[in-house]
JSON list of C-alpha atoms and ligand atoms in Angstrom, two decimals:
[
{"chain": "A", "resi": 204, "resn": "UNK", "atom": "CA", "xyz": [51.04, 47.78, -62.89]},
{"chain": "A", "resi": 205, "resn": "UNK", "atom": "CA", "xyz": [51.67, 45.27, -60.15]},
{"chain": "A", "resi": 206, "resn": "UNK", "atom": "CA", "xyz": [48.84, 44.70, -57.72]},
{"chain": "A", "resi": 207, "resn": "UNK", "atom": "CA", "xyz": [48.51, 43.35, -54.23]},
{"chain": "A", "resi": 208, "resn": "UNK", "atom": "CA", "xyz": [47.02, 39.84, -54.20]},
{"chain": "A", "resi": 209, "resn": "UNK", "atom": "CA", "xyz": [44.45, 39.11, -51.54]},
{"chain": "A", "resi": 210, "resn": "UNK", "atom": "CA", "xyz": [45.29, 36.67, -48.81]},
{"chain": "A", "resi": 211, "resn": "UNK", "atom": "CA", "xyz": [43.88, 33.31, -49.58]},
{"chain": "A", "resi": 212, "resn": "UNK", "atom": "CA", "xyz": [42.39, 33.07, -46.03]},
{"chain": "A", "resi": 213, "resn": "UNK", "atom": "CA", "xyz": [41.13, 35.51, -43.37]},
{"chain": "A", "resi": 214, "resn": "UNK", "atom": "CA", "xyz": [43.60, 37.76, -41.55]},
{"chain": "A", "resi": 215, "resn": "UNK", "atom": "CA", "xyz": [42.86, 35.92, -38.29]},
{"chain": "A", "resi": 216, "resn": "UNK", "atom": "CA", "xyz": [42.94, 32.42, -39.88]},
{"chain": "A", "resi": 217, "resn": "UNK", "atom": "CA", "xyz": [46.46, 31.59, -38.85]},
{"chain": "A", "resi": 218, "resn": "UNK", "atom": "CA", "xyz": [45.93, 32.46, -35.20]},
{"chain": "A", "resi": 219, "resn": "UNK", "atom": "CA", "xyz": [47.33, 31.73, -32.66]},
{"chain": "A", "resi": 220, "resn": "UNK", "atom": "CA", "xyz": [50.58, 31.11, -34.58]},
{"chain": "A", "resi": 221, "resn": "UNK", "atom": "CA", "xyz": [50.54, 34.25, -36.75]},
{"chain": "A", "resi": 222, "resn": "UNK", "atom": "CA", "xyz": [48.35, 36.91, -35.27]},
{"chain": "A", "resi": 223, "resn": "UNK", "atom": "CA", "xyz": [45.79, 39.06, -37.10]},
{"chain": "A", "resi": 224, "resn": "UNK", "atom": "CA", "xyz": [47.42, 42.32, -36.41]},
{"chain": "A", "resi": 225, "resn": "UNK", "atom": "CA", "xyz": [50.76, 41.23, -37.76]},
{"chain": "A", "resi": 226, "resn": "UNK", "atom": "CA", "xyz": [49.02, 39.72, -40.82]},
{"chain": "A", "resi": 227, "resn": "UNK", "atom": "CA", "xyz": [47.19, 43.12, -41.46]},
{"chain": "A", "resi": 228, "resn": "UNK", "atom": "CA", "xyz": [50.45, 45.13, -41.16]},
{"chain": "A", "resi": 229, "resn": "UNK", "atom": "CA", "xyz": [52.57, 42.63, -43.10]},
{"chain": "A", "resi": 230, "resn": "UNK", "atom": "CA", "xyz": [50.18, 42.27, -46.05]},
{"chain": "A", "resi": 231, "resn": "UNK", "atom": "CA", "xyz": [48.38, 45.62, -46.15]},
{"chain": "A", "resi": 232, "resn": "UNK", "atom": "CA", "xyz": [51.29, 47.86, -45.29]},
{"chain": "A", "resi": 233, "resn": "UNK", "atom": "CA", "xyz": [54.58, 46.09, -45.96]},
{"chain": "A", "resi": 234, "resn": "UNK", "atom": "CA", "xyz": [53.73, 44.05, -48.96]},
{"chain": "A", "resi": 235, "resn": "UNK", "atom": "CA", "xyz": [51.64, 46.92, -50.41]},
{"chain": "A", "resi": 236, "resn": "UNK", "atom": "CA", "xyz": [54.53, 49.25, -49.97]},
{"chain": "A", "resi": 237, "resn": "UNK", "atom": "CA", "xyz": [56.84, 47.01, -52.04]},
{"chain": "A", "resi": 238, "resn": "UNK", "atom": "CA", "xyz": [54.18, 47.01, -54.83]},
{"chain": "A", "resi": 239, "resn": "UNK", "atom": "CA", "xyz": [53.75, 50.79, -54.70]},
{"chain": "A", "resi": 240, "resn": "UNK", "atom": "CA", "xyz": [57.50, 51.50, -54.73]},
{"chain": "A", "resi": 241, "resn": "UNK", "atom": "CA", "xyz": [57.95, 48.93, -57.60]},
{"chain": "A", "resi": 242, "resn": "UNK", "atom": "CA", "xyz": [55.24, 50.61, -59.67]},
{"chain": "A", "resi": 243, "resn": "UNK", "atom": "CA", "xyz": [56.72, 54.06, -58.91]},
{"chain": "A", "resi": 244, "resn": "UNK", "atom": "CA", "xyz": [60.15, 53.00, -59.89]},
{"chain": "A", "resi": 245, "resn": "UNK", "atom": "CA", "xyz": [58.94, 51.61, -63.18]},
{"chain": "A", "resi": 246, "resn": "UNK", "atom": "CA", "xyz": [56.69, 54.55, -64.12]},
{"chain": "A", "resi": 247, "resn": "UNK", "atom": "CA", "xyz": [57.58, 55.30, -67.75]},
{"chain": "A", "resi": 248, "resn": "UNK", "atom": "CA", "xyz": [58.92, 51.83, -68.35]},
{"chain": "A", "resi": 249, "resn": "UNK", "atom": "CA", "xyz": [55.66, 50.39, -69.57]},
{"chain": "A", "resi": 250, "resn": "UNK", "atom": "CA", "xyz": [57.02, 47.12, -70.97]},
{"chain": "A", "resi": 251, "resn": "UNK", "atom": "CA", "xyz": [58.60, 46.38, -67.51]},
{"chain": "A", "resi": 252, "resn": "UNK", "atom": "CA", "xyz": [55.34, 47.20, -65.67]},
{"chain": "A", "resi": 253, "resn": "UNK", "atom": "CA", "xyz": [53.54, 44.60, -67.79]},
{"chain": "A", "resi": 254, "resn": "UNK", "atom": "CA", "xyz": [55.98, 41.81, -67.14]},
{"chain": "A", "resi": 255, "resn": "UNK", "atom": "CA", "xyz": [55.31, 38.84, -64.93]},
{"chain": "A", "resi": 256, "resn": "UNK", "atom": "CA", "xyz": [57.06, 39.56, -61.61]},
{"chain": "A", "resi": 257, "resn": "UNK", "atom": "CA", "xyz": [59.17, 36.39, -61.85]},
{"chain": "A", "resi": 258, "resn": "UNK", "atom": "CA", "xyz": [60.25, 37.21, -65.32]},
{"chain": "A", "resi": 259, "resn": "UNK", "atom": "CA", "xyz": [61.22, 40.67, -64.20]},
{"chain": "A", "resi": 260, "resn": "UNK", "atom": "CA", "xyz": [63.41, 39.13, -61.39]},
{"chain": "A", "resi": 261, "resn": "UNK", "atom": "CA", "xyz": [65.00, 36.63, -63.76]},
{"chain": "A", "resi": 262, "resn": "UNK", "atom": "CA", "xyz": [66.05, 39.47, -65.99]},
{"chain": "A", "resi": 263, "resn": "UNK", "atom": "CA", "xyz": [67.38, 41.97, -63.46]},
{"chain": "A", "resi": 264, "resn": "UNK", "atom": "CA", "xyz": [70.57, 42.46, -65.53]},
{"chain": "A", "resi": 265, "resn": "UNK", "atom": "CA", "xyz": [68.39, 43.93, -68.30]},
{"chain": "A", "resi": 266, "resn": "UNK", "atom": "CA", "xyz": [66.69, 46.56, -66.05]},
{"chain": "A", "resi": 267, "resn": "UNK", "atom": "CA", "xyz": [67.97, 50.12, -66.50]},
{"chain": "A", "resi": 268, "resn": "UNK", "atom": "CA", "xyz": [70.73, 50.86, -64.03]},
{"chain": "A", "resi": 269, "resn": "UNK", "atom": "CA", "xyz": [68.85, 53.83, -62.44]},
{"chain": "A", "resi": 270, "resn": "UNK", "atom": "CA", "xyz": [66.00, 51.67, -61.29]},
{"chain": "A", "resi": 271, "resn": "UNK", "atom": "CA", "xyz": [67.66, 48.30, -60.82]},
{"chain": "A", "resi": 272, "resn": "UNK", "atom": "CA", "xyz": [68.21, 48.48, -56.97]},
{"chain": "A", "resi": 273, "resn": "UNK", "atom": "CA", "xyz": [64.66, 49.63, -56.49]},
{"chain": "A", "resi": 274, "resn": "UNK", "atom": "CA", "xyz": [63.40, 46.68, -58.70]},
{"chain": "A", "resi": 275, "resn": "UNK", "atom": "CA", "xyz": [65.63, 44.28, -56.90]},
{"chain": "A", "resi": 276, "resn": "UNK", "atom": "CA", "xyz": [64.44, 45.29, -53.42]},
{"chain": "A", "resi": 277, "resn": "UNK", "atom": "CA", "xyz": [60.78, 45.96, -54.16]},
{"chain": "A", "resi": 278, "resn": "UNK", "atom": "CA", "xyz": [60.21, 43.45, -56.91]},
{"chain": "A", "resi": 279, "resn": "UNK", "atom": "CA", "xyz": [61.87, 40.81, -54.70]},
{"chain": "A", "resi": 280, "resn": "UNK", "atom": "CA", "xyz": [59.61, 41.92, -51.88]},
{"chain": "A", "resi": 281, "resn": "UNK", "atom": "CA", "xyz": [56.54, 41.54, -54.02]},
{"chain": "A", "resi": 282, "resn": "UNK", "atom": "CA", "xyz": [57.52, 38.10, -55.42]},
{"chain": "A", "resi": 283, "resn": "UNK", "atom": "CA", "xyz": [58.68, 36.74, -52.00]},
{"chain": "A", "resi": 284, "resn": "UNK", "atom": "CA", "xyz": [55.50, 37.81, -50.18]},
{"chain": "A", "resi": 285, "resn": "UNK", "atom": "CA", "xyz": [53.17, 36.71, -52.94]},
{"chain": "A", "resi": 286, "resn": "UNK", "atom": "CA", "xyz": [54.66, 33.21, -52.51]},
{"chain": "A", "resi": 287, "resn": "UNK", "atom": "CA", "xyz": [54.86, 33.41, -48.72]},
{"chain": "A", "resi": 288, "resn": "UNK", "atom": "CA", "xyz": [51.09, 33.97, -48.28]},
{"chain": "A", "resi": 289, "resn": "UNK", "atom": "CA", "xyz": [50.31, 30.96, -50.51]},
{"chain": "A", "resi": 290, "resn": "UNK", "atom": "CA", "xyz": [52.64, 28.72, -48.58]},
{"chain": "A", "resi": 291, "resn": "UNK", "atom": "CA", "xyz": [50.57, 29.31, -45.41]},
{"chain": "A", "resi": 292, "resn": "UNK", "atom": "CA", "xyz": [47.15, 27.92, -44.39]},
{"chain": "A", "resi": 293, "resn": "UNK", "atom": "CA", "xyz": [45.09, 27.48, -41.29]},
{"chain": "A", "resi": 294, "resn": "UNK", "atom": "CA", "xyz": [45.39, 24.02, -39.80]},
{"chain": "A", "resi": 295, "resn": "UNK", "atom": "CA", "xyz": [48.39, 23.26, -41.97]},
{"chain": "A", "resi": 296, "resn": "UNK", "atom": "CA", "xyz": [51.54, 21.88, -40.61]},
{"chain": "A", "resi": 297, "resn": "UNK", "atom": "CA", "xyz": [50.90, 18.18, -40.36]},
{"chain": "A", "resi": 298, "resn": "UNK", "atom": "CA", "xyz": [53.88, 16.32, -41.74]},
{"chain": "A", "resi": 299, "resn": "UNK", "atom": "CA", "xyz": [53.90, 16.38, -45.53]},
{"chain": "A", "resi": 300, "resn": "UNK", "atom": "CA", "xyz": [53.28, 13.18, -47.55]},
{"chain": "A", "resi": 301, "resn": "UNK", "atom": "CA", "xyz": [53.69, 12.02, -51.13]},
{"chain": "A", "resi": 302, "resn": "UNK", "atom": "CA", "xyz": [56.13, 13.83, -53.40]},
{"chain": "A", "resi": 303, "resn": "UNK", "atom": "CA", "xyz": [57.08, 16.42, -50.71]},
{"chain": "A", "resi": 304, "resn": "UNK", "atom": "CA", "xyz": [57.86, 13.73, -48.12]},
{"chain": "A", "resi": 305, "resn": "UNK", "atom": "CA", "xyz": [59.94, 11.95, -50.68]},
{"chain": "A", "resi": 306, "resn": "UNK", "atom": "CA", "xyz": [61.84, 15.08, -51.63]},
{"chain": "A", "resi": 307, "resn": "UNK", "atom": "CA", "xyz": [62.62, 15.85, -47.97]},
{"chain": "A", "resi": 308, "resn": "UNK", "atom": "CA", "xyz": [63.58, 12.27, -47.07]},
{"chain": "A", "resi": 309, "resn": "UNK", "atom": "CA", "xyz": [65.87, 11.83, -50.05]},
{"chain": "A", "resi": 310, "resn": "UNK", "atom": "CA", "xyz": [67.55, 15.20, -49.61]},
{"chain": "A", "resi": 311, "resn": "UNK", "atom": "CA", "xyz": [67.50, 15.83, -45.92]},
{"chain": "A", "resi": 312, "resn": "UNK", "atom": "CA", "xyz": [67.27, 12.37, -44.31]},
{"chain": "A", "resi": 313, "resn": "UNK", "atom": "CA", "xyz": [64.01, 12.73, -42.42]},
{"chain": "A", "resi": 314, "resn": "UNK", "atom": "CA", "xyz": [61.39, 15.29, -41.74]},
{"chain": "A", "resi": 315, "resn": "UNK", "atom": "CA", "xyz": [62.78, 16.01, -38.33]},
{"chain": "A", "resi": 316, "resn": "UNK", "atom": "CA", "xyz": [66.34, 16.47, -39.72]},
{"chain": "A", "resi": 317, "resn": "UNK", "atom": "CA", "xyz": [64.87, 18.79, -42.32]},
{"chain": "A", "resi": 318, "resn": "UNK", "atom": "CA", "xyz": [62.87, 20.77, -39.72]},
{"chain": "A", "resi": 319, "resn": "UNK", "atom": "CA", "xyz": [65.92, 21.15, -37.58]},
{"chain": "A", "resi": 320, "resn": "UNK", "atom": "CA", "xyz": [68.26, 22.29, -40.51]},
{"chain": "A", "resi": 321, "resn": "UNK", "atom": "CA", "xyz": [65.73, 24.65, -41.95]},
{"chain": "A", "resi": 322, "resn": "UNK", "atom": "CA", "xyz": [64.93, 26.22, -38.52]},
{"chain": "A", "resi": 323, "resn": "UNK", "atom": "CA", "xyz": [68.63, 26.66, -37.81]},
{"chain": "A", "resi": 324, "resn": "UNK", "atom": "CA", "xyz": [69.22, 28.30, -41.17]},
{"chain": "A", "resi": 325, "resn": "UNK", "atom": "CA", "xyz": [66.29, 30.75, -40.59]},
{"chain": "A", "resi": 326, "resn": "UNK", "atom": "CA", "xyz": [67.44, 31.51, -37.03]},
{"chain": "A", "resi": 327, "resn": "UNK", "atom": "CA", "xyz": [70.98, 32.13, -38.15]},
{"chain": "A", "resi": 328, "resn": "UNK", "atom": "CA", "xyz": [70.19, 34.88, -40.74]},
{"chain": "A", "resi": 329, "resn": "UNK", "atom": "CA", "xyz": [71.89, 38.04, -39.55]},
{"chain": "A", "resi": 330, "resn": "UNK", "atom": "CA", "xyz": [69.40, 40.93, -39.85]},
{"chain": "A", "resi": 331, "resn": "UNK", "atom": "CA", "xyz": [66.61, 40.77, -42.44]},
{"chain": "A", "resi": 332, "resn": "UNK", "atom": "CA", "xyz": [66.18, 38.00, -44.98]},
{"chain": "A", "resi": 333, "resn": "UNK", "atom": "CA", "xyz": [64.62, 34.72, -45.98]},
{"chain": "A", "resi": 334, "resn": "UNK", "atom": "CA", "xyz": [65.21, 30.99, -45.57]},
{"chain": "A", "resi": 335, "resn": "UNK", "atom": "CA", "xyz": [64.47, 28.78, -48.58]},
{"chain": "A", "resi": 336, "resn": "UNK", "atom": "CA", "xyz": [64.30, 25.35, -49.97]},
{"chain": "A", "resi": 337, "resn": "UNK", "atom": "CA", "xyz": [65.49, 25.68, -53.47]},
{"chain": "A", "resi": 338, "resn": "UNK", "atom": "CA", "xyz": [66.27, 23.25, -56.32]},
{"chain": "A", "resi": 339, "resn": "UNK", "atom": "CA", "xyz": [69.86, 23.52, -57.46]},
{"chain": "A", "resi": 340, "resn": "UNK", "atom": "CA", "xyz": [71.70, 21.17, -59.91]},
{"chain": "A", "resi": 341, "resn": "UNK", "atom": "CA", "xyz": [68.91, 18.68, -59.56]},
{"chain": "A", "resi": 342, "resn": "UNK", "atom": "CA", "xyz": [69.03, 18.54, -55.80]},
{"chain": "A", "resi": 343, "resn": "UNK", "atom": "CA", "xyz": [66.93, 20.31, -53.19]},
{"chain": "A", "resi": 344, "resn": "UNK", "atom": "CA", "xyz": [68.94, 22.46, -50.66]},
{"chain": "A", "resi": 345, "resn": "UNK", "atom": "CA", "xyz": [68.35, 24.88, -47.81]},
{"chain": "A", "resi": 346, "resn": "UNK", "atom": "CA", "xyz": [69.63, 28.39, -48.53]},
{"chain": "A", "resi": 347, "resn": "UNK", "atom": "CA", "xyz": [69.14, 31.92, -47.32]},
{"chain": "A", "resi": 348, "resn": "UNK", "atom": "CA", "xyz": [69.03, 35.33, -48.97]},
{"chain": "A", "resi": 349, "resn": "UNK", "atom": "CA", "xyz": [69.51, 38.80, -47.43]},
{"chain": "A", "resi": 350, "resn": "UNK", "atom": "CA", "xyz": [67.02, 41.62, -47.60]},
{"chain": "A", "resi": 351, "resn": "UNK", "atom": "CA", "xyz": [64.38, 40.86, -50.21]},
{"chain": "A", "resi": 352, "resn": "UNK", "atom": "CA", "xyz": [66.61, 38.98, -52.62]},
{"chain": "A", "resi": 353, "resn": "UNK", "atom": "CA", "xyz": [64.79, 36.00, -54.26]},
{"chain": "A", "resi": 354, "resn": "UNK", "atom": "CA", "xyz": [66.29, 32.76, -55.44]},
{"chain": "A", "resi": 355, "resn": "UNK", "atom": "CA", "xyz": [64.51, 33.58, -58.74]},
{"chain": "A", "resi": 356, "resn": "UNK", "atom": "CA", "xyz": [67.13, 36.34, -59.28]},
{"chain": "A", "resi": 357, "resn": "UNK", "atom": "CA", "xyz": [69.65, 33.47, -59.55]},
{"chain": "A", "resi": 358, "resn": "UNK", "atom": "CA", "xyz": [67.41, 31.46, -61.90]},
{"chain": "A", "resi": 359, "resn": "UNK", "atom": "CA", "xyz": [66.51, 29.12, -58.99]},
{"chain": "A", "resi": 360, "resn": "UNK", "atom": "CA", "xyz": [63.04, 27.98, -58.08]},
{"chain": "A", "resi": 361, "resn": "UNK", "atom": "CA", "xyz": [61.94, 28.37, -54.43]},
{"chain": "A", "resi": 362, "resn": "UNK", "atom": "CA", "xyz": [59.91, 25.40, -53.08]},
{"chain": "A", "resi": 363, "resn": "UNK", "atom": "CA", "xyz": [59.40, 26.80, -49.52]},
{"chain": "A", "resi": 364, "resn": "UNK", "atom": "CA", "xyz": [60.25, 30.15, -48.01]},
{"chain": "A", "resi": 365, "resn": "UNK", "atom": "CA", "xyz": [60.19, 31.79, -44.65]},
{"chain": "A", "resi": 366, "resn": "UNK", "atom": "CA", "xyz": [60.31, 35.49, -43.98]},
{"chain": "A", "resi": 367, "resn": "UNK", "atom": "CA", "xyz": [62.43, 36.38, -40.99]},
{"chain": "A", "resi": 368, "resn": "UNK", "atom": "CA", "xyz": [62.27, 40.12, -41.22]},
{"chain": "A", "resi": 369, "resn": "UNK", "atom": "CA", "xyz": [61.31, 41.49, -37.81]},
{"chain": "A", "resi": 370, "resn": "UNK", "atom": "CA", "xyz": [58.07, 42.90, -39.32]},
{"chain": "A", "resi": 371, "resn": "UNK", "atom": "CA", "xyz": [56.94, 39.28, -39.78]},
{"chain": "A", "resi": 372, "resn": "UNK", "atom": "CA", "xyz": [57.05, 38.44, -36.08]},
{"chain": "A", "resi": 373, "resn": "UNK", "atom": "CA", "xyz": [58.05, 41.35, -33.75]},
{"chain": "A", "resi": 374, "resn": "UNK", "atom": "CA", "xyz": [54.53, 42.40, -32.61]},
{"chain": "A", "resi": 375, "resn": "UNK", "atom": "CA", "xyz": [53.77, 38.99, -31.24]},
{"chain": "A", "resi": 376, "resn": "UNK", "atom": "CA", "xyz": [57.10, 37.38, -30.64]},
{"chain": "A", "resi": 377, "resn": "UNK", "atom": "CA", "xyz": [59.24, 40.49, -29.97]},
{"chain": "A", "resi": 378, "resn": "UNK", "atom": "CA", "xyz": [62.86, 39.37, -30.32]},
{"chain": "A", "resi": 379, "resn": "UNK", "atom": "CA", "xyz": [62.02, 35.65, -30.07]},
{"chain": "A", "resi": 380, "resn": "UNK", "atom": "CA", "xyz": [62.57, 34.68, -33.71]},
{"chain": "A", "resi": 381, "resn": "UNK", "atom": "CA", "xyz": [63.04, 31.03, -32.55]},
{"chain": "A", "resi": 382, "resn": "UNK", "atom": "CA", "xyz": [59.36, 30.87, -31.24]},
{"chain": "A", "resi": 383, "resn": "UNK", "atom": "CA", "xyz": [58.12, 32.51, -34.49]},
{"chain": "A", "resi": 384, "resn": "UNK", "atom": "CA", "xyz": [60.01, 29.81, -36.49]},
{"chain": "A", "resi": 385, "resn": "UNK", "atom": "CA", "xyz": [58.76, 26.97, -34.29]},
{"chain": "A", "resi": 386, "resn": "UNK", "atom": "CA", "xyz": [55.14, 28.13, -34.66]},
{"chain": "A", "resi": 387, "resn": "UNK", "atom": "CA", "xyz": [55.38, 28.76, -38.44]},
{"chain": "A", "resi": 388, "resn": "UNK", "atom": "CA", "xyz": [55.61, 24.94, -38.85]},
{"chain": "A", "resi": 389, "resn": "UNK", "atom": "CA", "xyz": [51.98, 24.73, -37.73]},
{"chain": "A", "resi": 390, "resn": "UNK", "atom": "CA", "xyz": [50.63, 26.73, -40.67]},
{"chain": "A", "resi": 391, "resn": "UNK", "atom": "CA", "xyz": [52.62, 25.49, -43.69]},
{"chain": "A", "resi": 392, "resn": "UNK", "atom": "CA", "xyz": [50.43, 24.61, -46.74]},
{"chain": "A", "resi": 393, "resn": "UNK", "atom": "CA", "xyz": [52.18, 21.44, -47.93]},
{"chain": "A", "resi": 394, "resn": "UNK", "atom": "CA", "xyz": [49.78, 21.23, -50.85]},
{"chain": "A", "resi": 395, "resn": "UNK", "atom": "CA", "xyz": [51.22, 24.52, -52.19]},
{"chain": "A", "resi": 396, "resn": "UNK", "atom": "CA", "xyz": [54.75, 23.25, -51.46]},
{"chain": "A", "resi": 397, "resn": "UNK", "atom": "CA", "xyz": [53.91, 20.31, -53.69]},
{"chain": "A", "resi": 398, "resn": "UNK", "atom": "CA", "xyz": [52.72, 22.66, -56.42]},
{"chain": "A", "resi": 399, "resn": "UNK", "atom": "CA", "xyz": [55.98, 24.54, -56.22]},
{"chain": "A", "resi": 400, "resn": "UNK", "atom": "CA", "xyz": [57.82, 21.18, -56.38]},
{"chain": "A", "resi": 401, "resn": "UNK", "atom": "CA", "xyz": [55.97, 20.02, -59.41]},
{"chain": "A", "resi": 402, "resn": "UNK", "atom": "CA", "xyz": [56.69, 23.28, -61.26]},
{"chain": "A", "resi": 403, "resn": "UNK", "atom": "CA", "xyz": [60.35, 23.05, -60.39]},
{"chain": "A", "resi": 404, "resn": "UNK", "atom": "CA", "xyz": [60.88, 19.95, -62.49]},
{"chain": "B", "resi": 841, "resn": "MN3", "atom": "MN1", "xyz": [57.81, 40.40, -44.94]}
]
């Protein structure tokens, strides 16, 4: 069975950028629902219920056809949110240093260029989806996925990810996705980005 990971900080720890009420709904209701739906879909498929979520997503083509879409949507939702929580922290957001700064400078020019390109990609997603930094062919690029699709489904490792579903921001920011994105930069856990980076190589 897949289980809901606890947030690695208090629900109000990311205030004022991400508000407590949104964090409660997002984690306790939305993320929990993906997990419940995933477990329900895989009832009777014990070997799939016992797989690592990332391994499950890497092997979507081996999932029985009648549950594949549910696994794609809800398994993707579980993996994406599990990573998303870890990539946030209170008092985060200062400019990254070390390996992460090097990756950004060598692939995107400068931190400001990177911030601008990533924010534009996230803002430009039509409807619900995610913006990512992924490693592809030895280079790091910005990409987006619709719905709860994960780069892991394409065999690609996400380094950084931003949820732009309305449930991630609508309570506090209403339709102002641009303000949500701008404020998200204040709560990024660059240490965890570095961990993702190290594991991608
Ligand atoms: Mn979400």
